[in-house]
Structure formats: C-alpha cells, structure tokens
Coordinates of C-alpha atoms and ligand atoms in Angstrom, one line a residue:
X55 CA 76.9 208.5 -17.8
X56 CA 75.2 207.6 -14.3
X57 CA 75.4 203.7 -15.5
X58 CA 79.1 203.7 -14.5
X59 CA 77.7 204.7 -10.6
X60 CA 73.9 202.8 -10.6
X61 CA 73.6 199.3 -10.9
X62 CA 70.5 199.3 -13.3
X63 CA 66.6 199.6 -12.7
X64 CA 66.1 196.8 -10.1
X65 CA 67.2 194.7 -7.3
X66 CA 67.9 191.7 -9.4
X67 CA 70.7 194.0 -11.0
X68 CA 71.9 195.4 -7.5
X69 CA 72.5 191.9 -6.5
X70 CA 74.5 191.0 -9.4
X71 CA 76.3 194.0 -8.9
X72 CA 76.8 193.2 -5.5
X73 CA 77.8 189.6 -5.8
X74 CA 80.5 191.4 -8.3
X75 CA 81.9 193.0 -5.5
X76 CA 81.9 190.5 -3.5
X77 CA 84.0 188.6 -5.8
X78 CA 86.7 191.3 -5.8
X79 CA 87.1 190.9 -2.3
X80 CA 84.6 193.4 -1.0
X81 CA 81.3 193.4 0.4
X82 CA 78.4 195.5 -0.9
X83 CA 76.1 198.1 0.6
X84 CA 73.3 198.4 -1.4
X85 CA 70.7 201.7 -1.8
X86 CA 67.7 201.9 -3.3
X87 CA 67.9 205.2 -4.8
X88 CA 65.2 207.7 -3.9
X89 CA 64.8 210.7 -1.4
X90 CA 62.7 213.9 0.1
X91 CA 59.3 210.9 -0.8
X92 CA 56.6 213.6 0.3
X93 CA 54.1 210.6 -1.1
X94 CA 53.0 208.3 2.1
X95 CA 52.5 205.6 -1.2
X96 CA 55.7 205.9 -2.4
X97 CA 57.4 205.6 1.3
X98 CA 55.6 202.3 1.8
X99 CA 56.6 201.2 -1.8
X100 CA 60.3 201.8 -0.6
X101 CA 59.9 200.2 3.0
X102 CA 58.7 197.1 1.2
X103 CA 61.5 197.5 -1.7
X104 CA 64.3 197.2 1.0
X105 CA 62.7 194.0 3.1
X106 CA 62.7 192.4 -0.2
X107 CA 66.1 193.5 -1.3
X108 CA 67.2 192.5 2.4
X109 CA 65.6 188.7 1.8
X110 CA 67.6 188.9 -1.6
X111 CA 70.7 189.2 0.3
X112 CA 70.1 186.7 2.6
X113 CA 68.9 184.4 -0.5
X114 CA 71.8 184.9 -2.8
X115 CA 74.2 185.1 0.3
X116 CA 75.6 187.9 -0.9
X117 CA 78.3 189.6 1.8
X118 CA 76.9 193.1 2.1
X119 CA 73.7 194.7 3.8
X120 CA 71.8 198.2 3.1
X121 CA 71.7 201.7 3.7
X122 CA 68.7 203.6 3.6
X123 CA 68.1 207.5 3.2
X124 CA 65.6 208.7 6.2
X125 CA 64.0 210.8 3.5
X126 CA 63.1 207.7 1.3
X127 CA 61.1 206.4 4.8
X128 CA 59.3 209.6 5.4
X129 CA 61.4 211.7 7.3
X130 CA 60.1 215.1 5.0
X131 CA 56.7 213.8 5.5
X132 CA 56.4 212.5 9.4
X133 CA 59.0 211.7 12.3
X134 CA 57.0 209.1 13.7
X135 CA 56.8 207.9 10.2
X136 CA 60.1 207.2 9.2
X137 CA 60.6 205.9 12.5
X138 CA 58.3 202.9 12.5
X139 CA 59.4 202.4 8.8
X140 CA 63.1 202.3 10.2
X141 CA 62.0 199.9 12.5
X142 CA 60.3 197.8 10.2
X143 CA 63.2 197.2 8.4
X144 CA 65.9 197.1 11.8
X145 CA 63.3 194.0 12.8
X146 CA 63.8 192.1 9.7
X147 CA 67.8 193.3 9.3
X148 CA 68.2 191.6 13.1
X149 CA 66.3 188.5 12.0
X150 CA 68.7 188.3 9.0
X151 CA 72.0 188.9 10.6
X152 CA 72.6 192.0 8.3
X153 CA 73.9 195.1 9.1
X154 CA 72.2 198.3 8.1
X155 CA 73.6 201.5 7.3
X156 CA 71.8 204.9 7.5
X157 CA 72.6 207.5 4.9
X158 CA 72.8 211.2 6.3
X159 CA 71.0 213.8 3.9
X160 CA 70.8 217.7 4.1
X161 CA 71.4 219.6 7.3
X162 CA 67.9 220.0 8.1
X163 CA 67.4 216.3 8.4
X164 CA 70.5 215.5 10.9
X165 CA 69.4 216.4 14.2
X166 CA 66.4 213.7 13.5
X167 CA 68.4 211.4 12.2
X168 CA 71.0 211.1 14.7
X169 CA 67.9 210.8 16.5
X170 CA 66.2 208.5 14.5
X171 CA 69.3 205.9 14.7
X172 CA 70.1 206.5 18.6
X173 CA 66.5 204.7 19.1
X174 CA 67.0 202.1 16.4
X175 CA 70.4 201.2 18.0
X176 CA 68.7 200.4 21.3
X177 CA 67.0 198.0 19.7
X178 CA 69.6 196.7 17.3
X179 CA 73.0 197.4 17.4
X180 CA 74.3 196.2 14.2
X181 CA 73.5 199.6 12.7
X182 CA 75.8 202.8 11.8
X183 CA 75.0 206.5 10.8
X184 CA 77.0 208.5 8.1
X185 CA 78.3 211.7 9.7
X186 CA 79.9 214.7 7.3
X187 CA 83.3 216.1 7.9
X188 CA 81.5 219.4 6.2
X189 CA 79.7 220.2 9.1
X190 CA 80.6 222.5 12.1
X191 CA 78.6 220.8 14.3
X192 CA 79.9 217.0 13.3
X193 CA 82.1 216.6 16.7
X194 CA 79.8 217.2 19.0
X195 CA 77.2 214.7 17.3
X196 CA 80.5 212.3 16.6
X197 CA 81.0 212.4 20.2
X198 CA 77.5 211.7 21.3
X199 CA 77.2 208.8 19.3
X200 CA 80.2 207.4 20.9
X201 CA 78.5 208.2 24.1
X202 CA 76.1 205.6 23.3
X203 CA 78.7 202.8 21.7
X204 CA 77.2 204.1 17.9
X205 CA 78.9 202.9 15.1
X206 CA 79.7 206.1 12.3
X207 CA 80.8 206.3 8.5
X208 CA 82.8 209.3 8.1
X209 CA 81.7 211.2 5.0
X210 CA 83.3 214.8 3.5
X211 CA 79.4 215.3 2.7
X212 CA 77.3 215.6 -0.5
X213 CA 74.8 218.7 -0.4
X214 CA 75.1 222.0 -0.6
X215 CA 75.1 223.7 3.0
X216 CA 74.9 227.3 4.0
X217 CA 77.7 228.8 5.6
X218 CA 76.4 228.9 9.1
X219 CA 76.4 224.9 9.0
X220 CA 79.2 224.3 6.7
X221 CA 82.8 224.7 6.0
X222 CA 82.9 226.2 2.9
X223 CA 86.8 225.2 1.8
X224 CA 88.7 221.8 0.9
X225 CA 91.0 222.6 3.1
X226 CA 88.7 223.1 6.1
X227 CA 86.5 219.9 4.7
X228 CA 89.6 218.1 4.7
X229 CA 90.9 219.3 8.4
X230 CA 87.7 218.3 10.1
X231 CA 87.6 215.2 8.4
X232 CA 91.4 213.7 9.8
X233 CA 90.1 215.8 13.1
X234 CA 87.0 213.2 13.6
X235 CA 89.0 210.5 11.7
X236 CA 91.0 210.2 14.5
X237 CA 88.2 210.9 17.1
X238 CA 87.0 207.7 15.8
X239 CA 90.1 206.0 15.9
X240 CA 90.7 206.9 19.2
X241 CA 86.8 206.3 20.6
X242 CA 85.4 205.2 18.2
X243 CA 83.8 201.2 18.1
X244 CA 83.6 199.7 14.3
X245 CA 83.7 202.7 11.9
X246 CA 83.8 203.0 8.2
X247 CA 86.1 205.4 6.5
X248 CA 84.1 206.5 3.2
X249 CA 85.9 208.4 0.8
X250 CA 88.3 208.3 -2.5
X251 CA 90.8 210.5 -1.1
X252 CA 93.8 209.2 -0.6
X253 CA 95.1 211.9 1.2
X254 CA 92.3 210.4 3.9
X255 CA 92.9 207.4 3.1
X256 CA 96.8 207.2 3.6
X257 CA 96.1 208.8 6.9
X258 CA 93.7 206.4 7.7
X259 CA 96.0 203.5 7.6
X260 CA 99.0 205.3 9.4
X261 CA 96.4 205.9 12.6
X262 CA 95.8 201.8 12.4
X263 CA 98.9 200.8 12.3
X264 CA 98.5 202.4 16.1
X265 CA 95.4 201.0 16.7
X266 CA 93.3 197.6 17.4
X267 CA 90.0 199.4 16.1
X268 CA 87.5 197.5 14.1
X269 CA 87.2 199.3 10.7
X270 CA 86.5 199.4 6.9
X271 CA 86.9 201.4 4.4
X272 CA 83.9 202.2 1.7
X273 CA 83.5 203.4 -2.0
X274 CA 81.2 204.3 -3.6
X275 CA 80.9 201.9 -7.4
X276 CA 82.2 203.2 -10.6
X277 CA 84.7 205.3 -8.8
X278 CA 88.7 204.8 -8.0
X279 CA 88.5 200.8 -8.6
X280 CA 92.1 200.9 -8.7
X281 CA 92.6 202.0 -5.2
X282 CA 89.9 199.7 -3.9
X283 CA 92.1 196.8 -5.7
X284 CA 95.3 198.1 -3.9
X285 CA 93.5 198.3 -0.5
X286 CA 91.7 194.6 -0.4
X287 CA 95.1 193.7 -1.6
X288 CA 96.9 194.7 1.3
X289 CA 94.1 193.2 3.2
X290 CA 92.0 196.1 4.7
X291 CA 88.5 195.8 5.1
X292 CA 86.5 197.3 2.2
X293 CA 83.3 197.5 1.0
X294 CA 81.4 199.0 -2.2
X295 CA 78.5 201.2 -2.1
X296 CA 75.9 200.4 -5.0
X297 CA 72.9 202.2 -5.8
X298 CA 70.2 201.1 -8.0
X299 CA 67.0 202.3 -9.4
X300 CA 65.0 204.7 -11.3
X301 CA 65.7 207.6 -9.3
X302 CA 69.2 208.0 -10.5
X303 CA 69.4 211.6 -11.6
X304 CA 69.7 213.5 -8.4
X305 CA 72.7 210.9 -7.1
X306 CA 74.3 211.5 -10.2
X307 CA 74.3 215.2 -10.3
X308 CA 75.8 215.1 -7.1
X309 CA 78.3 212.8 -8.5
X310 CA 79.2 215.0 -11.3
X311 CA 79.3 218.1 -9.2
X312 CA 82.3 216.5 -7.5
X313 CA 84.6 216.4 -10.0
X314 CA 85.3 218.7 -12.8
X315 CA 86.4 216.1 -15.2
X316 CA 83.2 214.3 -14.6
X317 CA 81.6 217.4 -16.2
X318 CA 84.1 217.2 -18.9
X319 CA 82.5 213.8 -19.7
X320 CA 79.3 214.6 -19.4
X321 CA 79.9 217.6 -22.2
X322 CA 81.5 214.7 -24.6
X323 CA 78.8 212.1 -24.1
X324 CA 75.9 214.9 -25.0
X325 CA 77.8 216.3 -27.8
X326 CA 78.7 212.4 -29.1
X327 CA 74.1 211.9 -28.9
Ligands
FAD559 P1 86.8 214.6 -2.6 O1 87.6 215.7 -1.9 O2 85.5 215.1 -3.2 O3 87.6 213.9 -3.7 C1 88.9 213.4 -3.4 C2 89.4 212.6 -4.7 O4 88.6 211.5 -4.9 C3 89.3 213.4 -6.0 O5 90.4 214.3 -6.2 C4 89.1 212.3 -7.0 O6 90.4 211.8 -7.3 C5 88.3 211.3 -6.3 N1 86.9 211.5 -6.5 C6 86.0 212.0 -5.7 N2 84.7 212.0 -6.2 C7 84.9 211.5 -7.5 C8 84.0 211.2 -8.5 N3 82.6 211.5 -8.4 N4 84.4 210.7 -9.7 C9 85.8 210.4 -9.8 N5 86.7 210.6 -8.8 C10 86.2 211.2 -7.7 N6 77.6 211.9 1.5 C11 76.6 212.3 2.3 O7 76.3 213.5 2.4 N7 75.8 211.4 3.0 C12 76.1 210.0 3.0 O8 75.4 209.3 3.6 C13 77.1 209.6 2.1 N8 77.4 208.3 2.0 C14 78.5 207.9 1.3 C15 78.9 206.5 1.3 C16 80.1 206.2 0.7 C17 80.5 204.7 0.7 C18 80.9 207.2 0.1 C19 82.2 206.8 -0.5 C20 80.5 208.5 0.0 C21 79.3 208.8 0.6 N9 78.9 210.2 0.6 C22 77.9 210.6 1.4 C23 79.5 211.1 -0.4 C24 80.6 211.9 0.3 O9 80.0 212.8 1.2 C25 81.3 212.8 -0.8 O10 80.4 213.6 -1.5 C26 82.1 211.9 -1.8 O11 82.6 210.8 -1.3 C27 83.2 212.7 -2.5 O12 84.1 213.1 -1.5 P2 85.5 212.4 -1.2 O13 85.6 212.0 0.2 O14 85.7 211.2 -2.2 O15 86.6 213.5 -1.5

C-alpha cells in the first residue's frame, strides 16, 4: 500500500518521480523519509543523503527542492546539532538556487524549530516552515514568523497531540486552519497552502481572487491527483510532495490513520496476501 505515497528505495527513484510531476505541471518537494535519528551515524548519513539529492536536482534540472524533518538532522539528539546540519544543507541549497522546506514534527519539537528556521532564514531566505492548524499556539508563532518576513506551509497537522496543545475536533482543526489561512493571506509573504481539502482549498482561491500574494498550493503524491489536475489547470501554482526511502512505515501509518477508507484498503490488500 505505501507504494502509492513513496517513490521507492532511493533518490534515483525520487527524481523520476519528481521529474513526473514536473511534467504534469507541478514542481516537486522531495523528502528523504526518516525521523526522531537518536544515532549521530545515521544523522550524518541523512545530511549527506540530502546534499546529494539536492546536486541531483540541480543535475536533472528537475523543478522542485527539499524538505527536511529536524528530527532526521538531530534535533532528538542535539540542538546545536541539527543546527549546523541545517546549515550545511541551507549553504549548498543557496549555492544551488533551491528552495528548502522544513517539515514540522510533534509538539515537543516546534518551539526549536521555529527556532531552528528563524536563524537559517538570516542566512538564506529562500526557506519556509510548515506550521499546523491543530495547534492552539499556531497564531502566535504564524505571526512571529511574519514578524521576521518567514515564509510558512499551512498544515491541519499529522501527530497525535494532547489536548492541552491541540484541537481535538475537525471542526476546530478546520476553523483555525481558514483563521491563519487568511492571516497569511493578509501578512503573509510566499506561502504554501498544503492540504486535500477542498473545503480549504475552495477558500483558498476565493481569498486570492482578493489578493496579489505569492502562493502555491502542495500535495502530498498518491493522493487527490484529480484535484491537483483541475488546479494546474486553472493555472495555480502547485507542487507535489514525494517521499522516498526505506523508512516508509511510520509516514504511512500516518497516512492511513487519515482516512478510514485507507484502512478499508489496507484490510483488502492483507486479506488478498
Ligand atoms: P483532512 O481533513 O485530513 O482531509 C480532507 C480530505 O482530503 C479528506 O476528506 C479526503 O478527501 C482527502 N484526504 C486526506 N488525507 C487523505 C489520504 N491519506 N488519502 C486519501 N484522501 C485523503 N503534517 C505535519 O504535521 N507536518 C508537516 O510538515 C506536514 N507537511 C505536509 C506537506 C504537504 C505537502 C501536505 C499535503 C501535508 C503535510 N502534512 C504535514 C500532513 C497534514 O498535516 C495532514 O495530516 C494531511 O495533509 C491530511 O490533512 P488534510 O489537510 O488533507 O485534511
């Protein structure tokens, strides 16, 4: 099942994958699957995966960049750490021309990472942070980011969060998300709106049809193809999330989780073994 959202084992797949997307009128943000590395091996491993993958890009001239998990760079392990790894790979994203997007992870991890990507974006501005509509505290770090001319993707969010930190409900998901939706289009510089609902989506385009902001919207591969067809065909800005790797179980699980029918194929395919 997780081969209809993961490119295959290795880069050489991702790129194809990529340059797949690119031919359907999107560009591609690729992600080398992997997160909470407590191994200071397996960080470096990853650090060195991504300059590669970034010198692919380049290479193949694919239309696309990365985005990287703070987690995969040593953020469980060492702030400092995942910092210089960040900034390893900012250095050689600036040489390239690419953009680079940083993935946000569980709640424990944001306050570091907003962090984290406030210092890179000194030093690089052709960066952006994914911030969850789940969250309570998501406005106030929407805003401060802002503050500083940051550049956001605006995610419902993918973990399971305690109460305290999270809105438990769709509904209240779904509120917060058109509440810093339009937040961004109103302060906001270029932002990404990443989701497959089209609830969001539709709203998305009736605020830009009032605005002159810079934005695109992002998808994640293997699902709602059909929408991301209709949007590049009325000419919005689009772009499909690929992962790829070995580590594919966790970013599947999640994938399943958010959709019962998903589970309903996942019986089907075990019982058809
Ligand atoms: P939902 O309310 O979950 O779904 C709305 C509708 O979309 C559903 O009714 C269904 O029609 C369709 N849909 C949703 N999911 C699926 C599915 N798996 N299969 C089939 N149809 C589906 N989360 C993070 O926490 N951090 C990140 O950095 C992050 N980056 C992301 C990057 C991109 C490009 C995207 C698209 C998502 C990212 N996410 C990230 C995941 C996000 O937080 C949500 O978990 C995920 O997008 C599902 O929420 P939704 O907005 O699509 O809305």
């Amino acid at each position: 099942m997780a081969k209809k959202w993961v490119a295959g084992y290795d880069a050489g797949e991702a790129i194809a994958a990529a340059l797949d997307s690119n031919s359907r009128g999107m560009s591609a943000i690729l992600n080398f699957l992997g997160e909470d590395t407590t191994d200071a091996k397996i960080v470096d491993q990853t650090v060195r995966e991504y300059l590669s993958l970034m010198d692919l890009i380049g290479k193949r001239q694919v239309r696309g960049c990365v985005s990287v998990k703070p987690t995969q760079l040593g953020l469980a392990i060492d702030y400092d750490m995942c910092l210089q790894n960040f900034k390893r790979l900012t250095a050689r994203a600036k040489e390239l021309d690419q953009f680079m997007w940083i993935d946000m992870e569980s709640v424990k991890f944001t306050e570091d990472t907003i962090a984290i990507y406030l210092e890179l974006y000194k030093q690089y501005d052709m960066t952006g942070v994914a911030i969850q509509s789940y969250l309570r505290r998501s406005a106030s770090d929407l805003l401060h980011i802002a503050e500083h001319g940051g550049k956001v993707r605006l995610v419902k969010g993918a973990y399971h969060e305690p109460e305290e930190h999270a809105f438990s409900t769709k509904e209240e998901v779904d509120a917060n998300y058109v509440k810093l939706m339009r937040m961004l289009f109103e302060s906001g510089s270029f932002f990404a709106i990443a989701t497959h609902d089209s609830n969001m989506i539709e709203e998305a385009i009736r605020l830009s049809n009032d605005s002159t902001k810079e934005f695109e919207f992002q998808l994640l591969m293997g699902i709602r193809d059909e929408l991301k067809n209709e949007l590049t065909t009325k000419e919005f800005a689009v772009a499909e999330y690929i992962p790829y790797g070995s580590q594919w179980l966790p970013y599947s699980v999640r994938r399943i989780r958010e959709r019962k029918r998903n589970l309903l194929l996942l019986a089907r395919s075990l019982i058809q073994q």
